[in-house]
Short mmCIF file of C-alpha atoms in Angstrom, two decimals:
data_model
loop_
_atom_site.label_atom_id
_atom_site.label_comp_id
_atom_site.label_asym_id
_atom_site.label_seq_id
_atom_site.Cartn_x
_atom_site.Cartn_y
_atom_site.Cartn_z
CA UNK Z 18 0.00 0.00 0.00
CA UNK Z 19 1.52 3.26 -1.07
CA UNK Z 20 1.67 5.99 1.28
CA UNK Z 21 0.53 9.30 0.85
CA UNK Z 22 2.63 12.38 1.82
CA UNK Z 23 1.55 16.52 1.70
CA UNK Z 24 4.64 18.98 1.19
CA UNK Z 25 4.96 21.01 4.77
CA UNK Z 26 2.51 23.93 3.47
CA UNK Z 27 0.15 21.80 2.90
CA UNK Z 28 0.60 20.55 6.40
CA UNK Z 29 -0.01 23.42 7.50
CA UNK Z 30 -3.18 24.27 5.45
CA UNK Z 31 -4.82 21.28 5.98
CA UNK Z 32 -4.21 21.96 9.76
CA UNK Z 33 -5.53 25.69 9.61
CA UNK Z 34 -8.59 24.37 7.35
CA UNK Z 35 -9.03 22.05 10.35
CA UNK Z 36 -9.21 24.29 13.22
CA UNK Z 37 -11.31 27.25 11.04
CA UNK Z 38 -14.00 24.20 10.65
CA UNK Z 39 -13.72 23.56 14.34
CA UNK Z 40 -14.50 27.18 15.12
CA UNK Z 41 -17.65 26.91 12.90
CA UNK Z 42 -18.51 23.31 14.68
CA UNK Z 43 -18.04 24.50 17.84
CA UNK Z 44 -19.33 28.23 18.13
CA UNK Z 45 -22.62 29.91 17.16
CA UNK Z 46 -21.07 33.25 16.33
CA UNK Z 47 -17.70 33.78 15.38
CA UNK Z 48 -16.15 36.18 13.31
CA UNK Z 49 -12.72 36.66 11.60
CA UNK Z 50 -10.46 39.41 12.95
CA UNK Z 51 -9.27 41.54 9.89
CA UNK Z 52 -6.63 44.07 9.84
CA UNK Z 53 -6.08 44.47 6.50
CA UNK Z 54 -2.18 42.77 7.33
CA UNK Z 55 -0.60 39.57 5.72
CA UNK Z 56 -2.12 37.32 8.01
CA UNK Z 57 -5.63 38.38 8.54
CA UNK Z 58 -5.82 38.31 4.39
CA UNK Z 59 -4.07 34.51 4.53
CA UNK Z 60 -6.42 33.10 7.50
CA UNK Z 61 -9.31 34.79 4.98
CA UNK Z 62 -8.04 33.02 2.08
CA UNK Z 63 -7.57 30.04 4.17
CA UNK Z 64 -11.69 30.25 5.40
CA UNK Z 65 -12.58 30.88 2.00
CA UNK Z 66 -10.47 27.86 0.88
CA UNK Z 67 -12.33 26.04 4.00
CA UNK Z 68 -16.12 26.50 3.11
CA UNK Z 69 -15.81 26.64 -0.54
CA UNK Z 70 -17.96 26.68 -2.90
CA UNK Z 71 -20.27 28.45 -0.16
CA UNK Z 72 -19.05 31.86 1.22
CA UNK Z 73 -17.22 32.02 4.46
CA UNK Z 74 -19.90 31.29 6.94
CA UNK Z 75 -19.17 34.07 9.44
CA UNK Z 76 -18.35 38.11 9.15
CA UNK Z 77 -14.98 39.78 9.12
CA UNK Z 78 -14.53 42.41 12.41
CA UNK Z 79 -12.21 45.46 11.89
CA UNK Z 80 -11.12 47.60 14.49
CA UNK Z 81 -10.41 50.55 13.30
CA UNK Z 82 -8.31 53.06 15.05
CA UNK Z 83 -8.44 55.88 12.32
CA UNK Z 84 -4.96 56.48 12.04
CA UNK Z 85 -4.45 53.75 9.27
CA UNK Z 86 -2.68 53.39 6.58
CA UNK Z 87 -5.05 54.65 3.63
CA UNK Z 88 -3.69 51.88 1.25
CA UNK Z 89 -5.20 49.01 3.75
CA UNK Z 90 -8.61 50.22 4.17
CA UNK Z 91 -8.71 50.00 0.42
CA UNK Z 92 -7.52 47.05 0.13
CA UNK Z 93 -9.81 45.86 3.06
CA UNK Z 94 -13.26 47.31 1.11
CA UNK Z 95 -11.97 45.33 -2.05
CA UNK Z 96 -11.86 42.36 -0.28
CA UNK Z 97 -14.91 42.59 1.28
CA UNK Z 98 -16.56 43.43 -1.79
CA UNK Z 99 -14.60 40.28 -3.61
CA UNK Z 100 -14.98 38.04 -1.10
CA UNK Z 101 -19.13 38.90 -0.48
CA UNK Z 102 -18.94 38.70 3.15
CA UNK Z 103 -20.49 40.89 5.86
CA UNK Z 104 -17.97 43.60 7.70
CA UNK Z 105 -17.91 44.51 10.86
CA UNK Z 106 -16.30 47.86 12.12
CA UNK Z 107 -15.04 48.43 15.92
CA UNK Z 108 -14.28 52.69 15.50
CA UNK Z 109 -11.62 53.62 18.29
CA UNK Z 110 -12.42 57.24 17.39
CA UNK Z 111 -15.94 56.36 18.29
CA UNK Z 112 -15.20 54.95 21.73
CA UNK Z 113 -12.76 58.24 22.24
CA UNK Z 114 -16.02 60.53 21.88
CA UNK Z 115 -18.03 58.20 23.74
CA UNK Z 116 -15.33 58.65 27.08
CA UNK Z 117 -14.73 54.86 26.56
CA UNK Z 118 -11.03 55.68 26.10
CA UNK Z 119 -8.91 58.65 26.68
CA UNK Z 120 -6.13 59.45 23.99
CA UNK Z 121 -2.85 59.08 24.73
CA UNK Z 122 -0.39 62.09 24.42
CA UNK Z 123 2.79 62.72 23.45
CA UNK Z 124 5.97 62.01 20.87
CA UNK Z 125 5.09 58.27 21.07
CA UNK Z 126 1.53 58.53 21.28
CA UNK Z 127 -0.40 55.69 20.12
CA UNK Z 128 -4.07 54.02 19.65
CA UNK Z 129 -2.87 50.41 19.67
CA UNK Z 130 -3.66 49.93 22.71
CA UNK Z 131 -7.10 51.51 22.88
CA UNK Z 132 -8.26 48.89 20.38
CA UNK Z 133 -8.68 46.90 23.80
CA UNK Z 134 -11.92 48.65 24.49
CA UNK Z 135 -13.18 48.87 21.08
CA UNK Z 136 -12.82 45.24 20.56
CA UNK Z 137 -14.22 43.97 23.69
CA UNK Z 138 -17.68 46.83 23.22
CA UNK Z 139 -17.77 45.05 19.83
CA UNK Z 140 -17.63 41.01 20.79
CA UNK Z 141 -20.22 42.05 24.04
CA UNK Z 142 -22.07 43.91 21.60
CA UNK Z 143 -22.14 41.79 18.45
CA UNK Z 144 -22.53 38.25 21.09
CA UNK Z 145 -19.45 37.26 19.28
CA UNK Z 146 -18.15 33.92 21.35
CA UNK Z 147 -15.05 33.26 19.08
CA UNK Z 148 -12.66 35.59 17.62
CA UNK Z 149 -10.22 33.85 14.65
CA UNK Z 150 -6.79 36.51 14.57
CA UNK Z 151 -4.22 35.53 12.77
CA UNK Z 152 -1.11 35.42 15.32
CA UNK Z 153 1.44 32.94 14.81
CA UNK Z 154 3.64 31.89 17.65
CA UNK Z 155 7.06 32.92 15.87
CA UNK Z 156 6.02 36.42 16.26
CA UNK Z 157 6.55 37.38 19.46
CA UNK Z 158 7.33 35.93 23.28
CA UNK Z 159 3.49 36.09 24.64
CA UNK Z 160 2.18 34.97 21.41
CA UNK Z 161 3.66 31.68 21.79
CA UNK Z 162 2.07 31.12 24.64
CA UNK Z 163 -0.69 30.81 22.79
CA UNK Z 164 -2.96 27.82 22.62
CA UNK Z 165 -5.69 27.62 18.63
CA UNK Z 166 -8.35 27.90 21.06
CA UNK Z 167 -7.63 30.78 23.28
CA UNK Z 168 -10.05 30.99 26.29
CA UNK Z 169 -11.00 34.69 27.47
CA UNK Z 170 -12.78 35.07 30.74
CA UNK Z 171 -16.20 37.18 31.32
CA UNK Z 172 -13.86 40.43 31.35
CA UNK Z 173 -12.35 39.91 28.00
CA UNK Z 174 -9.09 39.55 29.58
CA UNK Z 175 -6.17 36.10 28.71
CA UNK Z 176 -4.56 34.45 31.52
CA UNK Z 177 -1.54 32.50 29.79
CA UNK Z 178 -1.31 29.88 32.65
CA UNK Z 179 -5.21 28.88 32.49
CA UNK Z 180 -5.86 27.51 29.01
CA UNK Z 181 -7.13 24.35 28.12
CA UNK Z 182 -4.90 21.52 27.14
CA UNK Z 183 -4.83 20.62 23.49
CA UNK Z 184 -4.07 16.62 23.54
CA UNK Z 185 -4.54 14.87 20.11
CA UNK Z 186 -5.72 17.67 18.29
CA UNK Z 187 -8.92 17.63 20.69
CA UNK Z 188 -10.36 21.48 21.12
CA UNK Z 189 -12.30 22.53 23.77
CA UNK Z 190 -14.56 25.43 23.08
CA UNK Z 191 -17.14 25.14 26.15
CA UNK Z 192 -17.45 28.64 27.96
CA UNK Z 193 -19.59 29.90 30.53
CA UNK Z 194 -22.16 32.91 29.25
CA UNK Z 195 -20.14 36.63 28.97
CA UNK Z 196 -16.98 34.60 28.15
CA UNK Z 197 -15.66 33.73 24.86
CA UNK Z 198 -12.53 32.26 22.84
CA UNK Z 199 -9.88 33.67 20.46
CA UNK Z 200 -8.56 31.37 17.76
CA UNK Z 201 -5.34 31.09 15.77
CA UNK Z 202 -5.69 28.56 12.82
CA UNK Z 203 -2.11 29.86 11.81
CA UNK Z 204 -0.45 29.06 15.00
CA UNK Z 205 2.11 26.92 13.62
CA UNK Z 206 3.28 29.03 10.74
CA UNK Z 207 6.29 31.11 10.00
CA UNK Z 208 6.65 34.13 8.66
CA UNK Z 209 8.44 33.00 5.99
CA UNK Z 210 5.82 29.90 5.28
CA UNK Z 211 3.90 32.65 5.10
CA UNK Z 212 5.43 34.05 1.92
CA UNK Z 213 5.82 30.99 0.55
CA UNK Z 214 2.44 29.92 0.85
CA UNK Z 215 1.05 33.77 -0.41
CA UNK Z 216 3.88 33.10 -3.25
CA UNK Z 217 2.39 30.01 -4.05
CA UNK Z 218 -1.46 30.47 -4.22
CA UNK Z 219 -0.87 34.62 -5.88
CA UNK Z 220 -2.90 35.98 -3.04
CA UNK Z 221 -2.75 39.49 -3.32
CA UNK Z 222 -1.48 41.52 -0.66
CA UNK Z 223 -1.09 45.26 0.07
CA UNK Z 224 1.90 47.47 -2.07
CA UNK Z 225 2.73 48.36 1.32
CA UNK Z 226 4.87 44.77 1.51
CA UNK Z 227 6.90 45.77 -1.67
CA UNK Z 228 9.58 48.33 -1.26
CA UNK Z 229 8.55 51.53 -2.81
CA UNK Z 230 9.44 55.14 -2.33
CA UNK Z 231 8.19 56.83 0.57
CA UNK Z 232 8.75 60.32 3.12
CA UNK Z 233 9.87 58.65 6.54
CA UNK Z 234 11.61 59.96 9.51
CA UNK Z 235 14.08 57.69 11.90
CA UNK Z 236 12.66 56.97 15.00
CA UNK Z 237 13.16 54.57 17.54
CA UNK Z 238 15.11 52.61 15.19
CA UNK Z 239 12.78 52.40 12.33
CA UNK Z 240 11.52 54.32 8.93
CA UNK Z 241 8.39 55.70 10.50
CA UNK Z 242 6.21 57.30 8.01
CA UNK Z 243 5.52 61.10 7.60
CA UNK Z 244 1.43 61.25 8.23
CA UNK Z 245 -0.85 63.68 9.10
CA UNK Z 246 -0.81 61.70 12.63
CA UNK Z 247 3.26 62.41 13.33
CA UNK Z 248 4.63 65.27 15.11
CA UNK Z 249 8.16 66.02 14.48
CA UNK Z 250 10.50 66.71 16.61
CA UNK Z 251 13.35 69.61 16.38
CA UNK Z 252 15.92 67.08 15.19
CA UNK Z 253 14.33 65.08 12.94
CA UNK Z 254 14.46 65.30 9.29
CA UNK Z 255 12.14 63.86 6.47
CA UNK Z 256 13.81 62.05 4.12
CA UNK Z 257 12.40 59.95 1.12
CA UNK Z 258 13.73 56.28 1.10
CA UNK Z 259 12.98 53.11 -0.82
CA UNK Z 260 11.20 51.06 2.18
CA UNK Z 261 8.70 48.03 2.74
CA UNK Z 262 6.81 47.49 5.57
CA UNK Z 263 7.21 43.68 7.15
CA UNK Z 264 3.83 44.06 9.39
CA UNK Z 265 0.93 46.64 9.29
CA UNK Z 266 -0.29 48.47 12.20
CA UNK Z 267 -1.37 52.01 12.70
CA UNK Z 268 0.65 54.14 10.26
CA UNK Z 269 1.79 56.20 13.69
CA UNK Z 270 3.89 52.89 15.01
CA UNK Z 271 4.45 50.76 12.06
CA UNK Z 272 8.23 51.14 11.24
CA UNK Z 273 9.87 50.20 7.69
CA UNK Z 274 13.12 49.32 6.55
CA UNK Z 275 15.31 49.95 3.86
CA UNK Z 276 14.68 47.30 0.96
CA UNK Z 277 14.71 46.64 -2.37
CA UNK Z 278 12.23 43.43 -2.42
CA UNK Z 279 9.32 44.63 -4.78
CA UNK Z 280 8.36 41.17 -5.62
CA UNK Z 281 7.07 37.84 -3.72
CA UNK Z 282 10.45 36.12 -4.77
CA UNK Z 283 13.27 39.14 -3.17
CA UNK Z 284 10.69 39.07 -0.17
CA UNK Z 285 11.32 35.65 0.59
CA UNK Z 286 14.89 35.69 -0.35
CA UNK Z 287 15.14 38.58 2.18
CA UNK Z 288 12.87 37.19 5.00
CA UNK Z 289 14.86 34.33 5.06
CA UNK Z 290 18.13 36.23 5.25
CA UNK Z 291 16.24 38.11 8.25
CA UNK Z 292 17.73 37.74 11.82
CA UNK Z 293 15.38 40.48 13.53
CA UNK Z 294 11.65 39.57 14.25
CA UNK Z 295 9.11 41.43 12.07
CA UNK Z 296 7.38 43.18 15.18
CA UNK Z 297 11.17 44.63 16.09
CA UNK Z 298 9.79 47.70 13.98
CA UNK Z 299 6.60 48.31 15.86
CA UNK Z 300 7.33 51.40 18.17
CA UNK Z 301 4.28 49.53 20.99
CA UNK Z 302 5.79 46.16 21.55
CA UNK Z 303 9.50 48.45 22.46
CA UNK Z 304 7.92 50.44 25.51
CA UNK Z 305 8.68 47.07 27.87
CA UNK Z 306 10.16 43.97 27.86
CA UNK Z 307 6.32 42.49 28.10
CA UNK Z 308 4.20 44.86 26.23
CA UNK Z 309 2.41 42.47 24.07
CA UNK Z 310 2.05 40.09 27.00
CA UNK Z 311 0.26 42.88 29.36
CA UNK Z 312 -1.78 43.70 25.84
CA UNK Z 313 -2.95 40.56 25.35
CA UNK Z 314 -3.79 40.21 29.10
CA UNK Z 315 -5.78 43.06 29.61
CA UNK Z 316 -8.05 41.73 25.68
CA UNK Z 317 -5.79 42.65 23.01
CA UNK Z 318 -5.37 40.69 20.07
#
């Protein structure tokens, strides 16, 4: 009897196809946390991929903090119009007027973290009991803590050293009422099986992942770009530089580097030449050792 063998990214498809199907099994309203970023469009593709020929069963959830970058909400309403699915928007602005949130001041100021809020008003108010992000546990120190089925308690809030174990690839997605679970169908990946997969099936991403032209400034160790949202400081100088961007975020704290990758094939070559993590650009996860990890615990992403 001959035996039958899938390349690794199929592995890891056919594991991600898996767990999305579990998440519609198992929960009566989930949704599919979309940032307009690499891996909220793969983990669509991958849902689309998993309920085909119907639609993707369950809407996509934005939160939007308003200082994005204008090239991702376009290429978020093209997808939703492509795709045919139902879009939900969390505004951050919105919970700012409403006294929800107060805005944070300063040079480093920042509305990553006020998407806690936002997102928890709009799972308590949409009776959304599963969330599907697309973190992967190469990312970042907290995020590998990670379990696919992440339980949340009735405040929104993770505690890494209460989650259910995952034996056999048996999920457990019981929760009492007011709590729900966040799930991560790409777990497993890398960021460069990530390219290689996007490479593979020509899923089409935001220009903001080639290199391209672009006015930046140098802060904190990254190309941040010049925005209506940035306030300069005395010594800093605008220059224009030939950047990509290895992970979206708010335009205020997503940092670039210097690149010359303008197609799928230099971006892989250069990922896997990489020896920095792609989130050791992002301006939030540098405040502390364990920013993410005090995110995450208080209902972030």
């Amino acid at each position: 009897m001959s035996k039958y063998y899938l390349n690794y990214l199929d592995e890891l498809e056919s594991e991600a196809i898996f767990i999305l199907r579990e998440v519609y099994a198992q929960f009566q309203n989930p949704v599919i946390l979309f940032s307009g970023g690499k891996d909220s469009i793969l983990v669509a593709h991958l849902a689309k991929k998993a309920f085909y020929p119907s639609k993707i069963p369950f809407p996509l959830l934005h939160v939007d903090t308003g200082h994005n970058f204008p090239e991702t909400i376009q290429f978020r309403d093209d997808l939703i119009e492509e795709f045919g699915v139902q879009l939900i928007v969390g505004s951050v602005q919105d919970s700012i007027d409403n006294g929800r949130v107060a805005e944070e001041r300063g040079k480093n100021a920042t509305r990553n973290a006020l998407q806690i809020t936002t997102l928890l008003d709009a799972i308590e108010s949409n009776k959304i009991d599963c969330a599907i992000g697309g973190g992967r546990r190469d990312e970042e120190k907290a995020r590998a803590k990670e379990r696919f089925f992440s339980h949340r308690d009735e405040f929104g809030q993770w505690n890494p050293k209460n989650q259910r174990p995952e034996l056999w690839n048996l999920l457990n997605g019981k929760y009492f009422e007011g709590e729900h679970f966040r799930a991560f169908p790409i777990s497993n990946w890398t960021e460069m099986d990530v390219w290689n997969y996007i490479k593979r099936e020509e899923i089409i991403i935001p220009s903001l992942y080639f290199a391209h032209q672009r006015e930046v400034v140098w802060r904190s160790n990254s190309w941040i770009p010049v925005s209506e949202y940035l306030k300069l400081e005395p010594n800093e100088e605008i220059q224009t530089k030939k950047i990509r961007f290895r992970t979206l975020g708010d335009i205020t704290i997503t940092g670039g580097i210097e690149s010359e990758a303008d197609t799928l094939e230099k971006i892989a070559e250069e990922v896997a030449a990489m020896r920095m993590t792609e989130r050791g650009n992002r301006t939030d996860d540098k405040r502390s050792e364990t920013a993410m990890e005090d995110r995450k615990k208080q209902g972030y992403f």
